[in-house]
Short mmCIF file of C-alpha atoms and ligand atoms in Angstrom, two decimals:
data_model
loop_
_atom_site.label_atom_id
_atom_site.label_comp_id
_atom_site.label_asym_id
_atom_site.label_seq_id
_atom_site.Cartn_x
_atom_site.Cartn_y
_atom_site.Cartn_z
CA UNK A 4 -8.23 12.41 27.10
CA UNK A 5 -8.58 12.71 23.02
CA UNK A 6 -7.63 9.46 21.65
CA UNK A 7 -5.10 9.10 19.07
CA UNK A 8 -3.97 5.75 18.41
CA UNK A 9 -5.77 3.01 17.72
CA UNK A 10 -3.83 -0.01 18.40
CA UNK A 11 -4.46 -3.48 17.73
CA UNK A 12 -3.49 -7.02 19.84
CA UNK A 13 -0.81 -8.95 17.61
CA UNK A 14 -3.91 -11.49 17.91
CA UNK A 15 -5.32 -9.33 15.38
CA UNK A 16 -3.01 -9.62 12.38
CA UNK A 17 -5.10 -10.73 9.30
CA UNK A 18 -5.41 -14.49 8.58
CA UNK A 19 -5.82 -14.21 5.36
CA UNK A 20 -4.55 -11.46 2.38
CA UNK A 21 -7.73 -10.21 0.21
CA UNK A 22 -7.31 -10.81 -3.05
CA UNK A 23 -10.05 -7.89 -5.35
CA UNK A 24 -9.99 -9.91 -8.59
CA UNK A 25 -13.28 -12.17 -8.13
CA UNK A 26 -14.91 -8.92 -6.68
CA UNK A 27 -14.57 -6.49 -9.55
CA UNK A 28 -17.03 -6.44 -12.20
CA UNK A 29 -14.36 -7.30 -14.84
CA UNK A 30 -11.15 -9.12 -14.55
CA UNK A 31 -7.79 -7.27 -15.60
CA UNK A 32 -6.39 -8.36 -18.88
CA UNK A 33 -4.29 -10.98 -18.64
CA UNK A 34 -0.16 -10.65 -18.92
CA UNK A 35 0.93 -11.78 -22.17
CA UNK A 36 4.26 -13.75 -23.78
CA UNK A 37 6.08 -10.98 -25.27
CA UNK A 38 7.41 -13.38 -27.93
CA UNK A 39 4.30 -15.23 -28.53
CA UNK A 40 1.62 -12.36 -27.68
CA UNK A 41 -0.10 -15.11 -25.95
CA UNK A 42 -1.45 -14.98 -22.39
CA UNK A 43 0.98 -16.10 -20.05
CA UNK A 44 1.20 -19.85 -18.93
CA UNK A 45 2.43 -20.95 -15.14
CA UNK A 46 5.50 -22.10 -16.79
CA UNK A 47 6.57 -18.89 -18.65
CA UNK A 48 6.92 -17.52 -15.15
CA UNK A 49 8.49 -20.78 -13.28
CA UNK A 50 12.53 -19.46 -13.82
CA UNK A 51 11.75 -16.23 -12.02
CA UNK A 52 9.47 -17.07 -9.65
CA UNK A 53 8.56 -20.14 -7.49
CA UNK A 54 5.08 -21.71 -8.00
CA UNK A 55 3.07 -20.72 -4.73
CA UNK A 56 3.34 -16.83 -6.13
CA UNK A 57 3.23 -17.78 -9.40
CA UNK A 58 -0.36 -19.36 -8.52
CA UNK A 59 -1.01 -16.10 -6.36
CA UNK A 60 -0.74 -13.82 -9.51
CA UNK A 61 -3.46 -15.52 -11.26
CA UNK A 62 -5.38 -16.24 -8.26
CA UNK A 63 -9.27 -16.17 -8.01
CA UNK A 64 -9.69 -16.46 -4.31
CA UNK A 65 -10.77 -13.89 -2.56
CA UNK A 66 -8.77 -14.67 1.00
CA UNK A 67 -5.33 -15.94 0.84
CA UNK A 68 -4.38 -17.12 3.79
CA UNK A 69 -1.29 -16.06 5.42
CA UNK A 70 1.20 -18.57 6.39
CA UNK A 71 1.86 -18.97 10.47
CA UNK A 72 5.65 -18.38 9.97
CA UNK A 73 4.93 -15.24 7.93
CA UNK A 74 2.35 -13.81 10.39
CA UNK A 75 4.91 -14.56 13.17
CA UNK A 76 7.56 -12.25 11.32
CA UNK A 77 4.67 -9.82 10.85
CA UNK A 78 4.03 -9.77 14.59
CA UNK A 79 7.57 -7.44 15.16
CA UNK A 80 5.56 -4.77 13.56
CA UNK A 81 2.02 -5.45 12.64
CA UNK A 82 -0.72 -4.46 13.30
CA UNK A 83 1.07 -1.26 12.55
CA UNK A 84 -0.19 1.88 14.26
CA UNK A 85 -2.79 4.06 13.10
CA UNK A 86 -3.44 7.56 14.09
CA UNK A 87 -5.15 10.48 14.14
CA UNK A 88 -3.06 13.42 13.15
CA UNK A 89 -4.95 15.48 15.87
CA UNK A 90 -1.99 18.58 15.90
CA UNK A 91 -1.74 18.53 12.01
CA UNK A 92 -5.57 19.08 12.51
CA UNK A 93 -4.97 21.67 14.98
CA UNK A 94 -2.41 23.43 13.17
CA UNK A 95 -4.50 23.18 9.59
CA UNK A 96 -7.46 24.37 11.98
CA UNK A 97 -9.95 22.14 9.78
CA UNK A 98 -13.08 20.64 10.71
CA UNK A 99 -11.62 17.47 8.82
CA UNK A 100 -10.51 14.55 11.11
CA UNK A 101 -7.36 13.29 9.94
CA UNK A 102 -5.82 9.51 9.89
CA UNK A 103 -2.49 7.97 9.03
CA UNK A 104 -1.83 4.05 8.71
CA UNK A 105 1.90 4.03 9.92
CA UNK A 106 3.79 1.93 7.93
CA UNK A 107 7.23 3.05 8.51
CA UNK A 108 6.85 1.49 11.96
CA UNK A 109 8.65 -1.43 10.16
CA UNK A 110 11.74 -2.22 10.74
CA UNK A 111 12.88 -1.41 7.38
CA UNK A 112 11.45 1.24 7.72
CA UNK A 113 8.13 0.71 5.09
CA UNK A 114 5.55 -0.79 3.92
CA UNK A 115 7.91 -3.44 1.93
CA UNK A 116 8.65 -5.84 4.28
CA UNK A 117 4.91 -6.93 4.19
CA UNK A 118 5.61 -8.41 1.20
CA UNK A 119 9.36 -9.36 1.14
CA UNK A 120 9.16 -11.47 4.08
CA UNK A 121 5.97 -13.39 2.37
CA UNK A 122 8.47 -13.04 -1.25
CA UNK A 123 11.21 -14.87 0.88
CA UNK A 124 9.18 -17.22 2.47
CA UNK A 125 7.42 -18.82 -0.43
CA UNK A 126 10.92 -19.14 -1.86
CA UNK A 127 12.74 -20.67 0.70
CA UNK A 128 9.50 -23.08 0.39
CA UNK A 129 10.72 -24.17 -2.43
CA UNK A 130 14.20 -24.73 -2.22
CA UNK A 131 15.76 -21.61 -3.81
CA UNK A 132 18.58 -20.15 -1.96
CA UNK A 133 19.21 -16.80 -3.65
CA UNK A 134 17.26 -13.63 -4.89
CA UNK A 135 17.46 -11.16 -6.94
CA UNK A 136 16.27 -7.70 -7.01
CA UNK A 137 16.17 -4.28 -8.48
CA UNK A 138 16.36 -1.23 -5.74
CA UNK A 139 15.46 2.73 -6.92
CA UNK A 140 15.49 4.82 -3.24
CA UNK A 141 16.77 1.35 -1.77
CA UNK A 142 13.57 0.75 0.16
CA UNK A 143 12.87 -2.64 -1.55
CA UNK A 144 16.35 -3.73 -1.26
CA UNK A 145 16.38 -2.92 2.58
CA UNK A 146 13.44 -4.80 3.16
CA UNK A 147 14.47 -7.80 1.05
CA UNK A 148 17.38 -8.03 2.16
CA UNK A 149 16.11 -8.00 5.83
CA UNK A 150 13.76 -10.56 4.96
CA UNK A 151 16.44 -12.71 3.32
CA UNK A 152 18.58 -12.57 6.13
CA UNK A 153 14.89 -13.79 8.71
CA UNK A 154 15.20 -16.76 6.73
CA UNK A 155 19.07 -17.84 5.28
CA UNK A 156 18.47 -16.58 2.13
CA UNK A 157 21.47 -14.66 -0.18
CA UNK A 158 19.96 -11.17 -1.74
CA UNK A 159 21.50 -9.68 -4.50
CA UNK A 160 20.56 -6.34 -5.34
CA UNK A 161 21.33 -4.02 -8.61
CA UNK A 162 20.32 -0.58 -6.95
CA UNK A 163 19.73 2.18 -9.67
CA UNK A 164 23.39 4.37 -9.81
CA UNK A 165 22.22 7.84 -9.05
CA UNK A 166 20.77 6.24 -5.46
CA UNK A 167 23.76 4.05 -4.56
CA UNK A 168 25.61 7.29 -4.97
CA UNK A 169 23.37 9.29 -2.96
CA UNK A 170 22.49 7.17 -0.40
CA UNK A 171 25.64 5.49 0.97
CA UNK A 172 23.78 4.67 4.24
CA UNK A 173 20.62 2.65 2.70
CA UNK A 174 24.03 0.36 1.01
CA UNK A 175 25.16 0.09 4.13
CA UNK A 176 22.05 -1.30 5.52
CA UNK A 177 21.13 -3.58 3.03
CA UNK A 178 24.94 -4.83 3.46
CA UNK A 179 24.57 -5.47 7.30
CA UNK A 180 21.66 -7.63 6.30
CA UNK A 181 24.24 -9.94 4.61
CA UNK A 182 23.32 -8.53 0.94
CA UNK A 183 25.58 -7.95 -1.93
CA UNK A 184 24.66 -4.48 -3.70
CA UNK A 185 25.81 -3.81 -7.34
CA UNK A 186 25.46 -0.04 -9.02
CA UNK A 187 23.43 -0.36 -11.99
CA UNK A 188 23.55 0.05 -14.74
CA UNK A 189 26.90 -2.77 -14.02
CA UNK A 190 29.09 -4.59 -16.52
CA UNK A 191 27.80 -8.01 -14.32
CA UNK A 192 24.69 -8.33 -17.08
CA UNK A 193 24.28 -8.13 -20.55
CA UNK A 194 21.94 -5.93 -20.09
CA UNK A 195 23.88 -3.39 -18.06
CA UNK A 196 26.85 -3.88 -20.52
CA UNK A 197 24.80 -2.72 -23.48
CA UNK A 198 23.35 0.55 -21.36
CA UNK A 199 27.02 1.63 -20.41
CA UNK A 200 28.12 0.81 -24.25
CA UNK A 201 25.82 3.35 -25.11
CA UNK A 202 25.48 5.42 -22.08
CA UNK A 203 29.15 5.14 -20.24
CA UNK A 204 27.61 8.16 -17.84
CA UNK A 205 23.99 6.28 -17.26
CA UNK A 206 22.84 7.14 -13.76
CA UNK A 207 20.40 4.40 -13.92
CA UNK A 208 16.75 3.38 -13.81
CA UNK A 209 13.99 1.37 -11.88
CA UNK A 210 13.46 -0.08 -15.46
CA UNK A 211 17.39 -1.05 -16.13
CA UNK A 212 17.94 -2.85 -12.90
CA UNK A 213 14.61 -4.55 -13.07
CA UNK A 214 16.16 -6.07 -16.85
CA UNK A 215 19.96 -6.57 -14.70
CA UNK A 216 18.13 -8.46 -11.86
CA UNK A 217 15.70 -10.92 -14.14
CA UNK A 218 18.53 -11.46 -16.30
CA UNK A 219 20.21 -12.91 -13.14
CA UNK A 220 17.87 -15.50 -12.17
CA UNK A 221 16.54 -16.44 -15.85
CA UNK A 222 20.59 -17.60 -16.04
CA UNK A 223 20.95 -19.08 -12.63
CA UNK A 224 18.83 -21.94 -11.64
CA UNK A 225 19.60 -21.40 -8.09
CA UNK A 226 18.32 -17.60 -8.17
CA UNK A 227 15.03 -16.23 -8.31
CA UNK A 228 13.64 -12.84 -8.98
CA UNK A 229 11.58 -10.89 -6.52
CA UNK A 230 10.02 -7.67 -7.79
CA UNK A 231 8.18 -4.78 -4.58
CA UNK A 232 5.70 -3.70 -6.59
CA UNK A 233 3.78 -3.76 -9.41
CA UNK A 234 2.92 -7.54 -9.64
CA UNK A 235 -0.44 -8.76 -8.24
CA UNK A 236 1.10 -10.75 -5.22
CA UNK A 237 2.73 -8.14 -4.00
CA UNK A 238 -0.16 -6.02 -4.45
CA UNK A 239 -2.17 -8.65 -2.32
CA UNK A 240 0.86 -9.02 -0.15
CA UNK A 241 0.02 -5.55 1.14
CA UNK A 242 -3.65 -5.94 1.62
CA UNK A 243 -3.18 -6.78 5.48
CA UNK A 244 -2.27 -2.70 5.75
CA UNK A 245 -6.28 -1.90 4.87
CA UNK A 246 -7.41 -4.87 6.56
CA UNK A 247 -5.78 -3.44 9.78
CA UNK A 248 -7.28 -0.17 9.26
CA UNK A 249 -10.70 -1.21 8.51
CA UNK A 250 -10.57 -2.75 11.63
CA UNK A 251 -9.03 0.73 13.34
CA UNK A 252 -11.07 2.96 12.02
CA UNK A 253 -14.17 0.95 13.05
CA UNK A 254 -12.36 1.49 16.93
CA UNK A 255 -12.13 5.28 16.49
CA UNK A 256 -15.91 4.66 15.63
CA UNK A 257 -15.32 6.57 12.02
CA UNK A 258 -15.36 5.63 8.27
CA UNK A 259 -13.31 7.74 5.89
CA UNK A 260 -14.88 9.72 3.19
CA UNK A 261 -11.78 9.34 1.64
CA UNK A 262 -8.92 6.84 0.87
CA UNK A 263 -5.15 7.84 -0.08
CA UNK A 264 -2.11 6.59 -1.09
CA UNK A 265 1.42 7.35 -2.78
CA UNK A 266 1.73 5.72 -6.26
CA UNK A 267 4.87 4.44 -7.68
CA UNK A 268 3.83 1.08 -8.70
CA UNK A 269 1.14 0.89 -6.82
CA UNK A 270 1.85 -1.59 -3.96
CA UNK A 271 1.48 0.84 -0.91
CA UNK A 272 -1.61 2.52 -2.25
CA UNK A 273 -3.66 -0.74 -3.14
CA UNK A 274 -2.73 -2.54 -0.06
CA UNK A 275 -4.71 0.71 1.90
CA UNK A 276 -7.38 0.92 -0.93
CA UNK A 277 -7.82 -2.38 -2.51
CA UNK A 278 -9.90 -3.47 1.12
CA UNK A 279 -11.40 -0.22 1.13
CA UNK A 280 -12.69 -0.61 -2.46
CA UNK A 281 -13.71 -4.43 -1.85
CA UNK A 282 -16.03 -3.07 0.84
CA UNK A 283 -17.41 -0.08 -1.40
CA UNK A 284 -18.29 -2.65 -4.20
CA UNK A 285 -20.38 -4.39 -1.12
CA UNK A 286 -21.90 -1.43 -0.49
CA UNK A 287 -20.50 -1.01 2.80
CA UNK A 288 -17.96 2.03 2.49
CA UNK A 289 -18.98 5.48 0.58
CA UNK A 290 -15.01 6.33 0.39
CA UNK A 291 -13.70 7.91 -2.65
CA UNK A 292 -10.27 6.40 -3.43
CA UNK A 293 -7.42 8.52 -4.64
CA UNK A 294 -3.81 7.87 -5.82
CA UNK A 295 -1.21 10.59 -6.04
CA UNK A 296 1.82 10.44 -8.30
CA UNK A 297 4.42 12.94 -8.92
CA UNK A 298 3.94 15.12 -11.42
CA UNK A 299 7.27 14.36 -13.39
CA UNK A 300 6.09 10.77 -13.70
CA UNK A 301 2.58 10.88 -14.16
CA UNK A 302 1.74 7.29 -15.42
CA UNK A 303 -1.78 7.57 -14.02
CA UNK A 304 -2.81 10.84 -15.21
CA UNK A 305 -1.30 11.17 -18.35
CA UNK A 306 0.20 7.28 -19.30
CA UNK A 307 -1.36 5.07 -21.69
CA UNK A 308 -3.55 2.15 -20.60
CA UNK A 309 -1.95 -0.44 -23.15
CA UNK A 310 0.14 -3.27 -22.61
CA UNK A 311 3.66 -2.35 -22.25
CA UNK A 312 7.19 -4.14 -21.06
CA UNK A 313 8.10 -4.00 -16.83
CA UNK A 314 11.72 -3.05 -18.32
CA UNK A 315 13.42 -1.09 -20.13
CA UNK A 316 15.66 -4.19 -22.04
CA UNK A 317 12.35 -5.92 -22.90
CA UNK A 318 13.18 -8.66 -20.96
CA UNK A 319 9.79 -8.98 -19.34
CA UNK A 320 6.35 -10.22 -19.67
CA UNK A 321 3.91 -7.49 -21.48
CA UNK A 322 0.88 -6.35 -18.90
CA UNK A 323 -1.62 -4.16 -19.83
CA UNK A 324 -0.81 -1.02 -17.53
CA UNK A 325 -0.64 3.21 -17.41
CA UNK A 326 3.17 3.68 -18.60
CA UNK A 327 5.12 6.17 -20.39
CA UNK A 328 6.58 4.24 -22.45
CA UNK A 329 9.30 1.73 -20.82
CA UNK A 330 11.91 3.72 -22.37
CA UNK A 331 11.04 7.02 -20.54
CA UNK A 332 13.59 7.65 -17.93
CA UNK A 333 12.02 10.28 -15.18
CA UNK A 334 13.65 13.27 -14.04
CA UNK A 335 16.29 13.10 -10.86
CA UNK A 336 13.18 14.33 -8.37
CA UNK A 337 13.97 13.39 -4.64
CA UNK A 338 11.05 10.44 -4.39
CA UNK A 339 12.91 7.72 -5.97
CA UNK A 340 10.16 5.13 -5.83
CA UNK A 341 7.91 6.79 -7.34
CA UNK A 342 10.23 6.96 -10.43
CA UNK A 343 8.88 4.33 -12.49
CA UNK A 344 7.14 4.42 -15.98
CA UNK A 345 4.59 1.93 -15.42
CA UNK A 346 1.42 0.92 -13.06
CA UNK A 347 0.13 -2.12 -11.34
CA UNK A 348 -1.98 -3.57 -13.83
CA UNK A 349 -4.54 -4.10 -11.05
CA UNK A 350 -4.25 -0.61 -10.16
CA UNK A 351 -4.55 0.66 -13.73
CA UNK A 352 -7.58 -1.44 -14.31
CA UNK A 353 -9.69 -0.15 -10.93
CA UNK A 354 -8.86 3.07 -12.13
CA UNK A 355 -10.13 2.90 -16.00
CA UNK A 356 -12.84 0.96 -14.45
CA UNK A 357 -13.48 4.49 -12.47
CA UNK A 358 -13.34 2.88 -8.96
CA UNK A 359 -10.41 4.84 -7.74
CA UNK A 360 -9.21 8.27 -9.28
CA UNK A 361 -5.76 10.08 -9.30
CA UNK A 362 -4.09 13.19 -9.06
CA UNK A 363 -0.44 14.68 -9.41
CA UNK A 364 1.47 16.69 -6.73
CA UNK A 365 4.64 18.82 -7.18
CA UNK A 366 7.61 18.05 -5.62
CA UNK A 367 8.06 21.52 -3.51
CA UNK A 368 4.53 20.82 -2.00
CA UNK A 369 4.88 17.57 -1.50
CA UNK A 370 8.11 18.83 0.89
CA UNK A 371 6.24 21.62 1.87
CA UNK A 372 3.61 18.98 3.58
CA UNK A 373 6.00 16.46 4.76
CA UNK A 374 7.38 19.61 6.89
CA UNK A 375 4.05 20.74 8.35
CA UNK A 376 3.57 17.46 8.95
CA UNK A 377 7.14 16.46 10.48
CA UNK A 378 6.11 19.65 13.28
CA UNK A 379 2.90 18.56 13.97
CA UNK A 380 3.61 14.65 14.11
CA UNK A 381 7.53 14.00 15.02
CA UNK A 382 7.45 11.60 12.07
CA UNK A 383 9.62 12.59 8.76
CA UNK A 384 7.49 10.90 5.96
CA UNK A 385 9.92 9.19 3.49
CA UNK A 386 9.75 11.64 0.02
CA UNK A 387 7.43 9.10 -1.32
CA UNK A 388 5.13 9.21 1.24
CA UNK A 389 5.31 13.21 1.33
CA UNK A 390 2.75 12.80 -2.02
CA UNK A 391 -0.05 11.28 0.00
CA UNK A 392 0.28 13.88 3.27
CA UNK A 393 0.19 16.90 0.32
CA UNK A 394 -3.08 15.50 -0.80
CA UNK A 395 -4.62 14.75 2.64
CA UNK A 396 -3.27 18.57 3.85
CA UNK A 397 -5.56 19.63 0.47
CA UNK A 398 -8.48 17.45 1.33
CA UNK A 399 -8.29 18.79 4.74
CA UNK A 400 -8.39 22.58 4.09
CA UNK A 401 -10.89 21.81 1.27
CA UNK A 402 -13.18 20.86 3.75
CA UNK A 403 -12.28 23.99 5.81
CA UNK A 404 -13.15 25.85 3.02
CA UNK A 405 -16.00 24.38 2.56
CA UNK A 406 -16.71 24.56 6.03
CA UNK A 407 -17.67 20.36 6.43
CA UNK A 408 -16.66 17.72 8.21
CA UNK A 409 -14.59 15.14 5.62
CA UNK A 410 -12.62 12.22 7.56
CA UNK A 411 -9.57 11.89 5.56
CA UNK A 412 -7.40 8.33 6.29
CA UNK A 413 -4.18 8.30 3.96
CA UNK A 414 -1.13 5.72 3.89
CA UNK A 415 2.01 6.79 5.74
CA UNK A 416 4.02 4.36 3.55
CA UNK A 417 7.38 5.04 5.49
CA UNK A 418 9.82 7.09 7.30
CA UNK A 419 12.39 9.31 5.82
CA UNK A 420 15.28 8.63 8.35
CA UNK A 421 17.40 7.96 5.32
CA UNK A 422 16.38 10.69 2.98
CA UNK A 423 17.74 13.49 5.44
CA UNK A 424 19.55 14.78 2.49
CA UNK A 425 16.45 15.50 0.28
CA UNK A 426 15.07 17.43 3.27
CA UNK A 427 18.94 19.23 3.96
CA UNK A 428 18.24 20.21 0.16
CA UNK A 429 14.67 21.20 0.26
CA UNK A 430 15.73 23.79 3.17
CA UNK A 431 18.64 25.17 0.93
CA UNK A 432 15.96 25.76 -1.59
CA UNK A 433 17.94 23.55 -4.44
CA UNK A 434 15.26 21.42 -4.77
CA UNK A 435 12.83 22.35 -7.66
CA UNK A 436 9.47 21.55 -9.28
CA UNK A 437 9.33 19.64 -12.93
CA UNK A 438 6.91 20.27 -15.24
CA UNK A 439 5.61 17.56 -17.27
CA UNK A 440 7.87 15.85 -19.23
CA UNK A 441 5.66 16.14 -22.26
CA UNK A 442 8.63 15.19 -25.28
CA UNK A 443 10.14 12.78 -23.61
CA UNK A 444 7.26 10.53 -22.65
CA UNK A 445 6.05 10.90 -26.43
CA UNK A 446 9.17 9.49 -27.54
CA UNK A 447 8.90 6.71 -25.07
CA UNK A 448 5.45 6.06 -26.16
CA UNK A 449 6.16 6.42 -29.55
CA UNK A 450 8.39 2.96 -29.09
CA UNK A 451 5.28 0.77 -27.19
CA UNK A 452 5.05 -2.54 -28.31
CA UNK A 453 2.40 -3.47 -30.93
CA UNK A 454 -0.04 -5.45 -29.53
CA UNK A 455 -3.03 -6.77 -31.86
C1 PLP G 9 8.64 1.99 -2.66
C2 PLP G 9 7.91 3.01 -1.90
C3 PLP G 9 6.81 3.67 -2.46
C4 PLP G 9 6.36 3.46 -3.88
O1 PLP G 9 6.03 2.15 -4.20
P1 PLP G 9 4.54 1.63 -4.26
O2 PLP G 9 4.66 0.27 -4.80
O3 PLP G 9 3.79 2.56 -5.17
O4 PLP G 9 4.03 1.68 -2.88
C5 PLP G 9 6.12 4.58 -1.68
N1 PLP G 9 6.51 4.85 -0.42
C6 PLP G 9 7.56 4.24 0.14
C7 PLP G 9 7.94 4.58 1.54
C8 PLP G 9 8.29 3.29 -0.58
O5 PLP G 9 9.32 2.68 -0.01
#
């Protein structure tokens, strides 16, 4: 019989997260003080976040180890399944062999709950007994609020307007978790209060609830901020997800040629790649590493590597990223975290360092791929995720063309149980491509921060 999983023994869950930073030939600039300009201290950071993942973000260790009550969680789903898409290969008819890392074998339903169980943990660690937290397609917020609930912590979450509309049922979830889930922009913040002064109609962005939900801890003593991407612990948070495979793909006796993953802020894509790359700097992995972004919110492709706010308020630290300006608000596209201006520093620094390279793909083919995928695989890919099957599906038939071999291993980042309605509108043909957003993101970058 053809082998197609490759399962690992919960024995095998990583000890330890692997942290790039003392690997890469240069360290990333460091975050800076957006008063002061000046790098960042510990203590800039201490109202928003406690000091275990404060010390993780500047961290120079390479392994991190993984605390026993966080691996334990991890053992419901990890090591999480990875496959080869043998019938996708079948019905591509490609030479290329095919791999998926399965993250939406969660029970949230993503990769996120890697790193919002560890986010809780650390937290409840140290005494704080409520989060806070920004949701776009309400991914994040399910999984935090999951995790909060593991161990007896309150979640409140602002989740961007146009998705707590849209997606009653991922409210709903988060809310059987024990969560409390505000529309945002709300009149609960200053922040939100000025957006609807101005905008009475705003649906809403990753960058306004991320302002509504630091605003909320830097006021409450008691509350704490946790962010699901972007920031270098959760980045490292999501390292076990390459670890595993590494570890897989050595089972199915193959190595990839290439390495993909979804970007949004980064967190799924450099928890598959970061590994990967750490090996390819030891000379041990030829893979080429790609990220794939939407095409109406290119920050990769066509952002500026400068330092730039998390927010749109200007509430947070400045970190030298790709953005569009922290102002830019990205069309309503069906792939709702993927709709944020900005990059994981770390991310945005492997790439200008050329380690890792990225590409764009338009919404209709990124549907078009989660569908031949869907009928090949049984598994609906959350919208996100559709971004990193479109690219595999183009590696794949590349190498047909070419008529080579090319083993292709991309990150299934999570399911799309709760996105039926993106897929109900991608069959009624209402859903559209978006070309570049070319005025809007120079206005937005017209307003970046001046940084000497
Ligand atoms: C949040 C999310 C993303 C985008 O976030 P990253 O930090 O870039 O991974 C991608 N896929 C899924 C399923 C998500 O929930």
């Amino acid at each position: 019989m053809e082998t197609i999983a490759y399962n690992l023994p919960q024995s095998h869950i990583p000890l330890a997260w692997y942290n790039i930073v003392p690997d890469l030939p240069s360290p990333p600039a460091p975050p800076l003080h957006p008063g002061t300009l000046q790098p960042l201290t510990p203590g800039d950071l201490a109202p928003l976040f406690p000091m275990a993942l404060i010390a993780q973000e500047a961290s120079q260790e390479r392994e991190i180890e993984i605390p026993g009550e966080v691996r334990q969680i991890y053992a419901q789903w990890r090591p999480s399944p990875l496959m080869r898409a043998r019938r996708l290969e079948k019905a591509l008819d490609t030479p290329a062999r095919i791999y998926y890392k399965y993250e939406g074998a969660s029970p949230a339903g993503s990769h996120k709950l890697n790193t919002a169980v560890a986010q809780a943990w650390y937290n409840k660690q140290e005494g704080v007994t409520h989060l806070s937290t920004e949701t776009g397609a309400g991914q994040w917020g399910s999984a935090l609020s999951m995790a909060c609930a593991f161990l007896g912590l309150q979640c409140k979450v602002f989740m961007v307007r146009v998705s707590y509309d849209q997606k009653p049922y991922r409210r709903a979830l988060m809310e059987a978790f024990g969560a409390s889930v505000t529309a945002s922009p709300s009149p609960l913040t200053d922040a939100g209060r000025g957006i609807l002064a101005e905008h009475p109609d705003s649906k809403g962005s990753l960058g306004i609830a991320i302002s509504e939900a630091v605003e909320v801890a830097a006021k409450d003593p008691n509350t704490k901020y946790a962010l699901g991407s972007v920031l270098n612990h959760v980045l490292l948070h999501q390292t076990v997800i390459g670890l595993e495979a590494i570890e897989q793909m050595a089972m199915a006796g193959d190595d990839p040629d290439v390495v993909i993953g979804c970007t949004g802020g980064g967190s799924n894509f450099a928890g598959l790649a970061l590994p990967y790359l750490g090996r390819k700097l030891k000379g041990k992995s030829h893979a080429r590493v790609v990220a794939v972004e939407p095409n109406a919110c290119p920050s990769l492709t066509k952002g500026r590597f400068t330092y730039d706010f998390g927010d749109t308020v200007h509430l947070t630290p400045l970190v030298k990223m790709h953005t569009l300006g922290s102002t830019f608000v990205p069309p309503g596209f069906h792939a709702g975290g993927l709709r944020y201006h900005g990059m994981a520093p770390l991310v945005s620094h492997v790439i200008n360092l050329g380690l890792a390279e990225a590409v764009t793909a338009q919404q209709l083919d990124a549907f078009a791929a989660g569908v031949q995928f869907a009928r090949a695989e049984g598994i609906i890919p959350a919208p996100e995720s559709n971004h990193a099957v479109s690219e595999a599906i183009r590696q794949a038939l590349e190498a047909k063309a070419e008529g080579k071999s090319r083993t292709i291993l991309f990150n299934l980042s999570g399911h799309g149980h709760f996105d039926m309605q993106s897929y109900i509108d991608y069959h009624a043909g209402k859903l559209q491509n978006y070309d570049y957003p070319e005025e809007e993101i120079a206005m937005a970058l017209a307003g970046l921060p001046v940084v000497g």
